Amino acid sequence: MVVGEFTTEIDVLVIGAGPGGYVAAIRAAQLGKKVTIVDKAEVGGVCLNRGCIPSKALITAAHHYESLQHGEAMGITAQGVQVDFAKVQSWKNGIVQKLTGGVGALLKGNKVDVLSGEALFMSENEVRIVTGYESARYKFNHCIIATGSRPIELKPFPFGGRILSSTEALSLDHVPASLIVIGGGYIGIELGQTYAKLGTKVTILEGADHILPGFEQEFSSLVSRKLKKSGVDIHTGALAGSSKQTDADVTVTFTAGGEEKTATAEYVLVTVGRKPNTDELGLELIGVQQTERGYIVVDGQGRTNLPHIYAIGDIVAGPALAHKASYEGKVAAEATAQHASQVDYKAMPAVVFSDPEIAVVGLSETEAKQEGYEVATGKFPYAANGRALSLGNAEGFVKLVGDKKSGLLLGAQIAGPEASNLIAELGLAIEMGATLEDIALTIHAHPTLGEMVMEAAEGAIGQAIHQIGK
């Protein structure tokens, strides 16, 4: 029985304290709103606690371990290099605690009231928040829903035991001897490659004809080659059918190339996508419009069909990206204060922390042509960059796509070391309406990886210096 229920009136209620929710709460508070945020778990959401941050920590540890083992070309050898995975996990958890503690301090510093519990809509202007055996009612003027997403579970591969979601894969207490990854998208590739670097025998099953199906073939080819060098078995056009667990391992039956095959490993990791957390909020009760897949329908300010209720992040259309959620959170918060803010995804970057890293923003060459542009492209290889060579990692390229008539930069794609950082300059260039010539005329420090951006722009306008022109 629920006891102790009473009603509190608030201005802005934010449901979900992930990178979308907490940013929305802080921005609304900056605009003079009285804000309350609620989450059934921890502040920081999946990203800080069970996604972006812990995965990047493990990826970094794996990179360090690999580099210590392969420094011979530089004249550096190391013996007795070992992985203390318990210590790796402790280090990772320390990073998470610092960041989530920082988010809590930011919310407190902006006078945002933080509640722990599950929210359920009772009416268009009221929710019940339940914590254990206690609950309270809250009436709000505005509500921003930012409840995020969770891993999709396949019926033949229910999570539990030796079948893992990304959450469990990030918290293993040892480096597994072997791992089957079902799903070769960015999450599966990042985690599969991380464990492969740490010594795990990895098998990847991907249903499409190449891994990283959301990216162009030239990117997946680079990553595939690196995976295979690490001993990873990749099966594309593969359909996982069933699993059988024992105390020691799990066997997966799948079809590939028209043949039925099996693979056995210590664990199976299922990474076939994520689904929106919209099914336990009572949205049907108040008539919030949703798609068949459970995504909330919103306008350019994140507003639902109920004008005082907004939705952002993984629960609305578009890629499940933390920075997308944060961006949408700011727009929605400003809309509650009657600002004219609107979302504009033209310069929304996407990054895969694979090896090599992949980062894209704007239109690809294919997309630009499909939209009717006559394109001008410039592509510069890491292999011709002095800084990349001195890092001992010169695999990859920078590619720029521009409009041949106006010279405007339409998009950029990078594969290689520090791609995740290099893409920021190009996102800014697209946002500001820069031309290829603007980038080519921007002096870049030498020797840096950033020079490749300038070099690619020079190539696109027919002024290549450090490569033979077309």
Tab-separated table of C-alpha atoms in Angstrom:
chain	number	residue	atom	x	y	z
A	1	MET	CA	0.000	0.000	0.000
A	2	VAL	CA	1.262	3.488	-0.888
A	3	VAL	CA	1.259	5.863	2.076
A	4	GLY	CA	2.151	9.465	2.783
A	5	GLU	CA	0.782	10.955	-0.449
A	6	PHE	CA	0.416	14.732	-0.776
A	7	THR	CA	0.486	17.289	-3.595
A	8	THR	CA	3.186	19.853	-4.372
A	9	GLU	CA	2.936	22.535	-7.048
A	10	ILE	CA	6.005	23.195	-9.190
A	11	ASP	CA	6.820	25.141	-12.331
A	12	VAL	CA	8.965	22.810	-14.470
A	13	LEU	CA	9.192	19.056	-13.883
A	14	VAL	CA	11.939	17.121	-15.678
A	15	ILE	CA	11.533	13.338	-15.746
A	16	GLY	CA	14.908	11.671	-16.232
A	17	ALA	CA	18.309	12.936	-15.059
A	18	GLY	CA	20.477	11.787	-17.952
A	19	PRO	CA	22.414	14.081	-20.315
A	20	GLY	CA	19.152	15.384	-21.754
A	21	GLY	CA	17.235	15.795	-18.516
A	22	TYR	CA	19.850	17.341	-16.271
A	23	VAL	CA	20.920	19.799	-18.981
A	24	ALA	CA	17.277	20.790	-19.527
A	25	ALA	CA	16.814	21.263	-15.787
A	26	ILE	CA	19.878	23.468	-15.436
A	27	ARG	CA	18.985	25.573	-18.484
A	28	ALA	CA	15.407	26.059	-17.262
A	29	ALA	CA	16.735	27.106	-13.846
A	30	GLN	CA	19.072	29.609	-15.511
A	31	LEU	CA	15.997	31.144	-17.136
A	32	GLY	CA	14.395	31.756	-13.774
A	33	LYS	CA	12.191	28.668	-13.586
A	34	LYS	CA	11.619	26.702	-10.395
A	35	VAL	CA	12.696	23.228	-11.459
A	36	THR	CA	12.300	19.738	-10.034
A	37	ILE	CA	14.018	16.734	-11.613
A	38	VAL	CA	13.236	13.091	-10.873
A	39	ASP	CA	14.978	9.867	-11.818
A	40	LYS	CA	14.369	6.310	-10.676
A	41	ALA	CA	18.110	5.565	-10.694
A	42	GLU	CA	21.172	7.830	-10.616
A	43	VAL	CA	21.799	11.332	-11.899
A	44	GLY	CA	23.746	11.193	-15.145
A	45	GLY	CA	21.525	8.512	-16.651
A	46	VAL	CA	22.771	5.648	-18.790
A	47	CYS	CA	25.449	7.783	-20.447
A	48	LEU	CA	27.435	8.598	-17.323
A	49	ASN	CA	26.699	5.427	-15.377
A	50	ARG	CA	26.284	2.559	-17.839
A	51	GLY	CA	27.143	3.843	-21.312
A	52	CYS	CA	29.271	6.609	-22.830
A	53	ILE	CA	31.665	7.259	-19.956
A	54	PRO	CA	32.393	3.757	-18.606
A	55	SER	CA	32.742	2.370	-22.127
A	56	LYS	CA	35.269	5.043	-23.092
A	57	ALA	CA	37.237	4.325	-19.926
A	58	LEU	CA	37.493	0.627	-20.844
A	59	ILE	CA	38.343	1.542	-24.444
A	60	THR	CA	41.191	3.756	-23.220
A	61	ALA	CA	42.537	1.022	-20.941
A	62	ALA	CA	42.474	-1.441	-23.848
A	63	HIS	CA	44.339	1.020	-26.087
A	64	HIS	CA	47.046	1.467	-23.439
A	65	TYR	CA	47.429	-2.283	-23.009
A	66	GLU	CA	47.722	-2.806	-26.747
A	67	SER	CA	50.234	0.016	-27.241
A	68	LEU	CA	52.480	-1.341	-24.474
A	69	GLN	CA	52.633	-4.620	-26.323
A	70	HIS	CA	53.423	-3.147	-29.733
A	71	GLY	CA	56.074	-0.497	-29.294
A	72	GLU	CA	58.895	-2.389	-30.994
A	73	ALA	CA	58.868	-0.181	-34.086
A	74	MET	CA	59.665	2.814	-31.876
A	75	GLY	CA	62.411	0.909	-30.095
A	76	ILE	CA	60.315	0.410	-26.972
A	77	THR	CA	59.672	-3.028	-25.558
A	78	ALA	CA	57.860	-3.962	-22.387
A	79	GLN	CA	57.810	-7.326	-20.665
A	80	GLY	CA	55.384	-8.760	-18.181
A	81	VAL	CA	52.532	-6.435	-19.135
A	82	GLN	CA	49.373	-7.692	-17.458
A	83	VAL	CA	45.784	-6.580	-17.016
A	84	ASP	CA	44.439	-6.289	-13.469
A	85	PHE	CA	40.817	-6.045	-14.564
A	86	ALA	CA	39.497	-5.486	-11.070
A	87	LYS	CA	41.723	-2.411	-10.888
A	88	VAL	CA	40.604	-1.316	-14.353
A	89	GLN	CA	36.991	-1.529	-13.212
A	90	SER	CA	37.784	0.376	-10.020
A	91	TRP	CA	39.446	3.140	-12.056
A	92	LYS	CA	36.474	3.240	-14.413
A	93	ASN	CA	34.023	3.438	-11.511
A	94	GLY	CA	36.028	6.276	-9.985
A	95	ILE	CA	35.603	8.318	-13.169
A	96	VAL	CA	31.869	7.657	-13.153
A	97	GLN	CA	31.575	8.713	-9.509
A	98	LYS	CA	33.448	11.962	-10.151
A	99	LEU	CA	31.216	12.890	-13.052
A	100	THR	CA	27.907	11.931	-11.434
A	101	GLY	CA	28.971	13.754	-8.282
A	102	GLY	CA	29.722	16.768	-10.452
A	103	VAL	CA	26.273	16.634	-12.040
A	104	GLY	CA	24.685	16.486	-8.591
A	105	ALA	CA	26.674	19.547	-7.549
A	106	LEU	CA	25.619	21.422	-10.694
A	107	LEU	CA	21.957	20.685	-10.056
A	108	LYS	CA	22.282	21.804	-6.452
A	109	GLY	CA	24.217	24.914	-7.467
A	110	ASN	CA	21.411	25.864	-9.846
A	111	LYS	CA	18.813	25.283	-7.112
A	112	VAL	CA	17.192	22.348	-8.898
A	113	ASP	CA	15.262	20.068	-6.555
A	114	VAL	CA	16.310	16.451	-7.105
A	115	LEU	CA	13.923	13.577	-6.384
A	116	SER	CA	14.450	9.833	-6.530
A	117	GLY	CA	11.546	7.741	-7.736
A	118	GLU	CA	9.367	6.664	-10.660
A	119	ALA	CA	6.990	9.149	-12.253
A	120	LEU	CA	3.536	8.218	-13.521
A	121	PHE	CA	1.196	10.694	-15.187
A	122	MET	CA	-2.153	11.002	-13.406
A	123	SER	CA	-3.449	13.815	-15.611
A	124	GLU	CA	-2.149	16.381	-18.101
A	125	ASN	CA	-0.758	18.501	-15.270
A	126	GLU	CA	-0.012	16.001	-12.530
A	127	VAL	CA	2.279	13.065	-11.829
A	128	ARG	CA	2.645	10.641	-8.976
A	129	ILE	CA	6.236	9.961	-7.949
A	130	VAL	CA	6.699	6.667	-6.147
A	131	THR	CA	9.751	5.858	-4.029
A	132	GLY	CA	9.527	2.512	-2.319
A	133	TYR	CA	6.309	2.511	-0.288
A	134	GLU	CA	5.918	6.260	-0.364
A	135	SER	CA	4.493	8.506	-3.039
A	136	ALA	CA	3.641	12.134	-3.647
A	137	ARG	CA	1.673	14.042	-6.251
A	138	TYR	CA	3.207	16.947	-8.152
A	139	LYS	CA	1.285	19.478	-10.220
A	140	PHE	CA	3.380	21.170	-12.875
A	141	ASN	CA	3.074	24.011	-15.358
A	142	HIS	CA	5.574	22.465	-17.762
A	143	CYS	CA	7.054	18.966	-18.022
A	144	ILE	CA	10.095	17.780	-19.990
A	145	ILE	CA	10.251	14.002	-20.455
A	146	ALA	CA	13.809	12.692	-20.832
A	147	THR	CA	13.589	9.039	-19.812
A	148	GLY	CA	16.095	7.692	-22.321
A	149	SER	CA	16.273	4.167	-23.697
A	150	ARG	CA	17.287	0.620	-22.842
A	151	PRO	CA	18.853	-2.268	-24.787
A	152	ILE	CA	16.539	-4.258	-27.030
A	153	GLU	CA	16.167	-7.851	-25.834
A	154	LEU	CA	15.781	-10.638	-28.389
A	155	LYS	CA	13.372	-13.462	-27.481
A	156	PRO	CA	15.867	-16.254	-28.277
A	157	PHE	CA	18.523	-14.395	-26.249
A	158	PRO	CA	16.947	-13.179	-22.981
A	159	PHE	CA	19.304	-11.173	-20.787
A	160	GLY	CA	20.604	-13.107	-17.830
A	161	GLY	CA	23.265	-15.666	-17.022
A	162	ARG	CA	25.781	-15.679	-19.851
A	163	ILE	CA	23.712	-13.483	-22.166
A	164	LEU	CA	24.619	-9.848	-21.575
A	165	SER	CA	23.402	-6.421	-22.522
A	166	SER	CA	25.882	-3.569	-22.777
A	167	THR	CA	25.214	-2.786	-19.104
A	168	GLU	CA	26.526	-6.137	-17.877
A	169	ALA	CA	29.354	-6.176	-20.429
A	170	LEU	CA	30.721	-2.975	-18.901
A	171	SER	CA	30.748	-4.480	-15.407
A	172	LEU	CA	32.338	-7.908	-15.836
A	173	ASP	CA	34.737	-8.863	-13.056
A	174	HIS	CA	37.246	-10.460	-15.434
A	175	VAL	CA	38.311	-10.396	-19.071
A	176	PRO	CA	36.343	-13.247	-20.656
A	177	ALA	CA	38.198	-15.871	-22.632
A	178	SER	CA	35.685	-15.598	-25.469
A	179	LEU	CA	32.719	-13.451	-26.456
A	180	ILE	CA	30.073	-13.583	-29.178
A	181	VAL	CA	28.667	-10.192	-30.130
A	182	ILE	CA	25.249	-10.200	-31.785
A	183	GLY	CA	24.992	-6.883	-33.620
A	184	GLY	CA	27.840	-5.105	-35.396
A	185	GLY	CA	26.651	-1.550	-34.824
A	186	TYR	CA	28.661	1.026	-32.937
A	187	ILE	CA	28.012	-0.394	-29.445
A	188	GLY	CA	28.862	-3.954	-30.454
A	189	ILE	CA	31.991	-2.871	-32.308
A	190	GLU	CA	33.252	-0.625	-29.505
A	191	LEU	CA	32.819	-3.257	-26.793
A	192	GLY	CA	33.842	-6.208	-28.958
A	193	GLN	CA	37.026	-4.489	-30.069
A	194	THR	CA	37.818	-3.418	-26.509
A	195	TYR	CA	37.680	-6.964	-25.201
A	196	ALA	CA	39.598	-8.248	-28.230
A	197	LYS	CA	42.433	-5.853	-27.389
A	198	LEU	CA	42.403	-7.163	-23.819
A	199	GLY	CA	42.823	-10.747	-25.046
A	200	THR	CA	39.280	-12.044	-25.553
A	201	LYS	CA	38.513	-14.232	-28.560
A	202	VAL	CA	35.652	-12.293	-30.178
A	203	THR	CA	33.099	-13.350	-32.791
A	204	ILE	CA	30.787	-10.734	-34.316
A	205	LEU	CA	27.462	-11.586	-35.969
A	206	GLU	CA	25.966	-8.784	-38.069
A	207	GLY	CA	22.802	-9.089	-40.147
A	208	ALA	CA	23.754	-6.461	-42.740
A	209	ASP	CA	26.353	-6.977	-45.445
A	210	HIS	CA	28.966	-5.046	-43.469
A	211	ILE	CA	29.578	-3.977	-39.880
A	212	LEU	CA	28.653	-0.436	-38.822
A	213	PRO	CA	25.709	-0.481	-41.256
A	214	GLY	CA	24.834	3.138	-40.503
A	215	PHE	CA	28.123	4.282	-42.035
A	216	GLU	CA	29.567	4.131	-45.544
A	217	GLN	CA	31.495	1.035	-46.620
A	218	GLU	CA	34.918	2.724	-46.591
A	219	PHE	CA	34.609	3.218	-42.818
A	220	SER	CA	33.520	-0.311	-42.018
A	221	SER	CA	36.327	-1.686	-44.199
A	222	LEU	CA	38.960	0.143	-42.144
A	223	VAL	CA	37.526	-1.110	-38.858
A	224	SER	CA	37.032	-4.635	-40.212
A	225	ARG	CA	40.696	-4.874	-41.174
A	226	LYS	CA	41.774	-3.781	-37.704
A	227	LEU	CA	39.377	-6.215	-36.045
A	228	LYS	CA	40.673	-9.105	-38.121
A	229	LYS	CA	44.260	-8.194	-37.206
A	230	SER	CA	43.174	-8.637	-33.587
A	231	GLY	CA	41.861	-12.113	-34.373
A	232	VAL	CA	38.167	-11.195	-34.423
A	233	ASP	CA	35.884	-13.420	-36.519
A	234	ILE	CA	33.262	-11.388	-38.390
A	235	HIS	CA	30.158	-12.949	-39.924
A	236	THR	CA	28.034	-10.544	-41.991
A	237	GLY	CA	24.626	-11.388	-43.420
A	238	ALA	CA	24.272	-13.450	-40.252
A	239	LEU	CA	21.010	-14.170	-38.444
A	240	ALA	CA	21.266	-15.420	-34.868
A	241	GLY	CA	18.605	-18.044	-34.187
A	242	SER	CA	18.962	-19.682	-30.782
A	243	SER	CA	21.188	-20.137	-27.761
A	244	LYS	CA	21.994	-22.868	-25.287
A	245	GLN	CA	23.676	-22.098	-21.970
A	246	THR	CA	25.710	-24.307	-19.676
A	247	ASP	CA	27.531	-23.482	-16.459
A	248	ALA	CA	30.661	-22.728	-18.454
A	249	ASP	CA	29.589	-21.276	-21.795
A	250	VAL	CA	26.813	-20.489	-24.260
A	251	THR	CA	26.388	-21.770	-27.806
A	252	VAL	CA	24.708	-19.680	-30.496
A	253	THR	CA	23.179	-21.168	-33.616
A	254	PHE	CA	23.066	-18.792	-36.571
A	255	THR	CA	22.751	-18.766	-40.332
A	256	ALA	CA	25.222	-17.068	-42.669
A	257	GLY	CA	25.808	-17.566	-46.370
A	258	GLY	CA	22.850	-19.911	-46.523
A	259	GLU	CA	24.409	-22.293	-43.995
A	260	GLU	CA	23.521	-23.025	-40.379
A	261	LYS	CA	26.510	-22.588	-38.098
A	262	THR	CA	27.312	-22.551	-34.391
A	263	ALA	CA	29.687	-20.588	-32.193
A	264	THR	CA	30.462	-21.131	-28.531
A	265	ALA	CA	31.837	-18.581	-26.068
A	266	GLU	CA	32.002	-17.745	-22.397
A	267	TYR	CA	29.471	-14.936	-22.902
A	268	VAL	CA	27.132	-13.557	-25.542
A	269	LEU	CA	26.680	-9.792	-25.848
A	270	VAL	CA	23.478	-8.633	-27.553
A	271	THR	CA	23.708	-5.143	-29.093
A	272	VAL	CA	20.938	-4.888	-31.674
A	273	GLY	CA	19.694	-1.429	-30.755
A	274	ARG	CA	17.802	0.386	-28.036
A	275	LYS	CA	14.126	1.027	-27.324
A	276	PRO	CA	12.575	4.171	-25.802
A	277	ASN	CA	11.589	4.179	-22.130
A	278	THR	CA	8.042	5.404	-22.692
A	279	ASP	CA	5.984	2.367	-21.766
A	280	GLU	CA	5.641	2.892	-18.005
A	281	LEU	CA	4.862	6.613	-17.785
A	282	GLY	CA	1.097	6.528	-18.329
A	283	LEU	CA	1.357	8.537	-21.534
A	284	GLU	CA	-1.677	6.747	-22.985
A	285	LEU	CA	-3.767	7.999	-20.066
A	286	ILE	CA	-3.159	11.631	-20.960
A	287	GLY	CA	-3.135	11.209	-24.747
A	288	VAL	CA	0.483	12.010	-25.611
A	289	GLN	CA	0.972	11.039	-29.251
A	290	GLN	CA	3.449	8.221	-29.906
A	291	THR	CA	4.619	6.177	-32.890
A	292	GLU	CA	4.103	2.436	-33.171
A	293	ARG	CA	7.610	1.903	-31.793
A	294	GLY	CA	6.933	4.020	-28.716
A	295	TYR	CA	8.701	7.231	-29.756
A	296	ILE	CA	7.011	10.464	-28.714
A	297	VAL	CA	5.990	12.790	-31.538
A	298	VAL	CA	7.321	16.336	-31.060
A	299	ASP	CA	7.711	19.592	-32.961
A	300	GLY	CA	10.843	21.658	-33.517
A	301	GLN	CA	10.903	22.755	-29.871
A	302	GLY	CA	10.409	19.279	-28.435
A	303	ARG	CA	6.742	20.033	-27.704
A	304	THR	CA	4.274	17.148	-27.798
A	305	ASN	CA	0.632	17.413	-28.866
A	306	LEU	CA	0.043	18.661	-25.310
A	307	PRO	CA	1.692	22.101	-25.554
A	308	HIS	CA	3.019	22.199	-21.978
A	309	ILE	CA	4.653	18.741	-22.180
A	310	TYR	CA	7.961	18.242	-24.014
A	311	ALA	CA	10.067	15.191	-24.877
A	312	ILE	CA	13.770	14.971	-25.726
A	313	GLY	CA	16.598	12.510	-26.330
A	314	ASP	CA	16.275	8.809	-27.068
A	315	ILE	CA	12.465	8.872	-26.726
A	316	VAL	CA	12.016	11.044	-29.829
A	317	ALA	CA	13.006	10.485	-33.457
A	318	GLY	CA	16.666	10.489	-34.437
A	319	PRO	CA	19.865	8.782	-33.320
A	320	ALA	CA	20.340	7.862	-29.653
A	321	LEU	CA	23.165	10.309	-28.920
A	322	ALA	CA	23.891	11.946	-25.577
A	323	HIS	CA	24.854	15.253	-27.186
A	324	LYS	CA	21.631	15.242	-29.212
A	325	ALA	CA	19.669	14.832	-25.984
A	326	SER	CA	21.568	17.683	-24.296
A	327	TYR	CA	20.999	19.943	-27.295
A	328	GLU	CA	17.282	19.161	-27.375
A	329	GLY	CA	17.115	19.690	-23.613
A	330	LYS	CA	18.341	23.262	-23.980
A	331	VAL	CA	15.820	23.972	-26.735
A	332	ALA	CA	12.910	22.545	-24.718
A	333	ALA	CA	13.951	24.427	-21.582
A	334	GLU	CA	14.089	27.671	-23.527
A	335	ALA	CA	10.689	26.936	-25.047
A	336	THR	CA	9.188	26.747	-21.535
A	337	ALA	CA	10.372	30.345	-21.121
A	338	GLN	CA	8.742	31.376	-24.430
A	339	HIS	CA	12.031	31.625	-26.311
A	340	ALA	CA	11.917	31.057	-30.084
A	341	SER	CA	14.550	28.277	-29.992
A	342	GLN	CA	14.250	25.531	-32.613
A	343	VAL	CA	16.240	22.345	-33.197
A	344	ASP	CA	18.530	22.257	-36.224
A	345	TYR	CA	20.322	18.961	-36.781
A	346	LYS	CA	22.368	20.092	-39.795
A	347	ALA	CA	25.615	19.991	-37.819
A	348	MET	CA	24.892	17.035	-35.506
A	349	PRO	CA	28.053	14.910	-35.239
A	350	ALA	CA	28.188	11.164	-34.725
A	351	VAL	CA	31.219	9.278	-33.411
A	352	VAL	CA	32.216	5.629	-33.134
A	353	PHE	CA	35.059	5.029	-30.674
A	354	SER	CA	36.329	2.077	-32.644
A	355	ASP	CA	39.895	1.601	-33.818
A	356	PRO	CA	40.295	3.579	-35.964
A	357	GLU	CA	37.858	6.155	-34.623
A	358	ILE	CA	35.077	7.313	-36.947
A	359	ALA	CA	33.427	10.731	-36.843
A	360	VAL	CA	30.962	12.304	-39.251
A	361	VAL	CA	28.956	15.513	-39.459
A	362	GLY	CA	26.616	16.932	-42.079
A	363	LEU	CA	26.058	15.208	-45.410
A	364	SER	CA	28.083	12.371	-46.877
A	365	GLU	CA	29.004	12.500	-50.570
A	366	THR	CA	26.180	10.068	-51.356
A	367	GLU	CA	23.620	12.057	-49.366
A	368	ALA	CA	24.716	15.344	-50.940
A	369	LYS	CA	24.271	13.921	-54.440
A	370	GLN	CA	20.875	12.515	-53.489
A	371	GLU	CA	19.845	16.010	-52.405
A	372	GLY	CA	20.775	17.364	-55.815
A	373	TYR	CA	24.124	19.004	-55.100
A	374	GLU	CA	26.988	19.018	-57.555
A	375	VAL	CA	29.679	18.058	-55.083
A	376	ALA	CA	33.320	18.927	-54.675
A	377	THR	CA	35.281	16.568	-52.431
A	378	GLY	CA	38.701	16.634	-50.852
A	379	LYS	CA	40.298	13.651	-49.138
A	380	PHE	CA	43.594	13.621	-47.275
A	381	PRO	CA	45.227	10.480	-45.828
A	382	TYR	CA	46.688	10.181	-42.335
A	383	ALA	CA	49.631	8.433	-43.999
A	384	ALA	CA	50.748	11.791	-45.472
A	385	ASN	CA	50.523	13.664	-42.167
A	386	GLY	CA	53.699	14.106	-40.127
A	387	ARG	CA	51.984	14.095	-36.743
A	388	ALA	CA	50.073	10.893	-37.537
A	389	LEU	CA	53.316	9.188	-38.569
A	390	SER	CA	55.058	10.352	-35.397
A	391	LEU	CA	52.199	8.893	-33.363
A	392	GLY	CA	52.808	5.540	-35.020
A	393	ASN	CA	49.203	5.465	-36.141
A	394	ALA	CA	48.706	6.673	-39.710
A	395	GLU	CA	45.695	4.694	-40.890
A	396	GLY	CA	42.642	6.660	-42.019
A	397	PHE	CA	41.596	9.822	-43.822
A	398	VAL	CA	39.814	13.170	-43.630
A	399	LYS	CA	37.156	13.781	-46.265
A	400	LEU	CA	35.261	17.007	-46.910
A	401	VAL	CA	32.142	17.352	-49.047
A	402	GLY	CA	31.195	20.744	-50.448
A	403	ASP	CA	28.774	22.338	-52.870
A	404	LYS	CA	30.744	22.939	-56.076
A	405	LYS	CA	28.693	25.999	-57.021
A	406	SER	CA	28.698	27.944	-53.748
A	407	GLY	CA	31.731	26.355	-52.106
A	408	LEU	CA	29.742	25.768	-48.908
A	409	LEU	CA	30.910	22.905	-46.708
A	410	LEU	CA	28.110	20.320	-46.639
A	411	GLY	CA	29.669	17.540	-44.613
A	412	ALA	CA	32.804	15.875	-43.309
A	413	GLN	CA	33.911	12.353	-42.493
A	414	ILE	CA	37.026	11.347	-40.562
A	415	ALA	CA	38.456	7.928	-39.821
A	416	GLY	CA	41.593	7.758	-37.723
A	417	PRO	CA	43.183	8.818	-34.424
A	418	GLU	CA	41.423	11.711	-32.651
A	419	ALA	CA	38.598	11.775	-35.211
A	420	SER	CA	36.186	12.444	-32.344
A	421	ASN	CA	38.019	15.680	-31.541
A	422	LEU	CA	38.841	16.766	-35.091
A	423	ILE	CA	35.176	16.682	-36.151
A	424	ALA	CA	34.307	19.619	-33.864
A	425	GLU	CA	36.004	22.157	-36.127
A	426	LEU	CA	34.000	20.929	-39.091
A	427	GLY	CA	30.729	20.967	-37.180
A	428	LEU	CA	31.401	24.615	-36.351
A	429	ALA	CA	32.250	25.322	-39.983
A	430	ILE	CA	28.920	23.885	-41.170
A	431	GLU	CA	27.023	25.703	-38.424
A	432	MET	CA	28.574	29.038	-39.429
A	433	GLY	CA	28.136	28.516	-43.179
A	434	ALA	CA	31.854	28.292	-43.928
A	435	THR	CA	33.121	27.507	-47.406
A	436	LEU	CA	35.854	25.096	-48.420
A	437	GLU	CA	38.003	28.123	-49.169
A	438	ASP	CA	37.426	29.480	-45.635
A	439	ILE	CA	38.835	26.253	-44.214
A	440	ALA	CA	41.719	26.146	-46.685
A	441	LEU	CA	42.670	29.722	-45.766
A	442	THR	CA	42.561	29.025	-42.021
A	443	ILE	CA	46.120	28.602	-40.742
A	444	HIS	CA	46.485	25.304	-38.902
A	445	ALA	CA	49.422	24.674	-36.574
A	446	HIS	CA	52.174	22.328	-37.714
A	447	PRO	CA	52.746	19.506	-37.013
A	448	THR	CA	49.198	18.542	-35.994
A	449	LEU	CA	46.472	16.172	-37.057
A	450	GLY	CA	44.278	19.229	-37.601
A	451	GLU	CA	46.336	20.162	-40.655
A	452	MET	CA	44.577	17.362	-42.522
A	453	VAL	CA	41.350	19.363	-42.406
A	454	MET	CA	43.067	22.233	-44.204
A	455	GLU	CA	44.757	19.851	-46.633
A	456	ALA	CA	41.444	18.178	-47.511
A	457	ALA	CA	39.854	21.586	-48.118
A	458	GLU	CA	42.758	22.584	-50.364
A	459	GLY	CA	42.259	19.395	-52.330
A	460	ALA	CA	38.546	20.088	-52.740
A	461	ILE	CA	39.214	23.487	-54.336
A	462	GLY	CA	42.047	22.231	-56.546
A	463	GLN	CA	44.910	23.686	-54.512
A	464	ALA	CA	46.390	20.564	-52.926
A	465	ILE	CA	49.957	21.025	-51.726
A	466	HIS	CA	50.951	17.784	-50.031
A	467	GLN	CA	49.321	15.364	-52.443
A	468	ILE	CA	49.115	15.109	-56.208
A	469	GLY	CA	45.964	16.835	-57.478
A	470	LYS	CA	43.264	15.095	-59.419
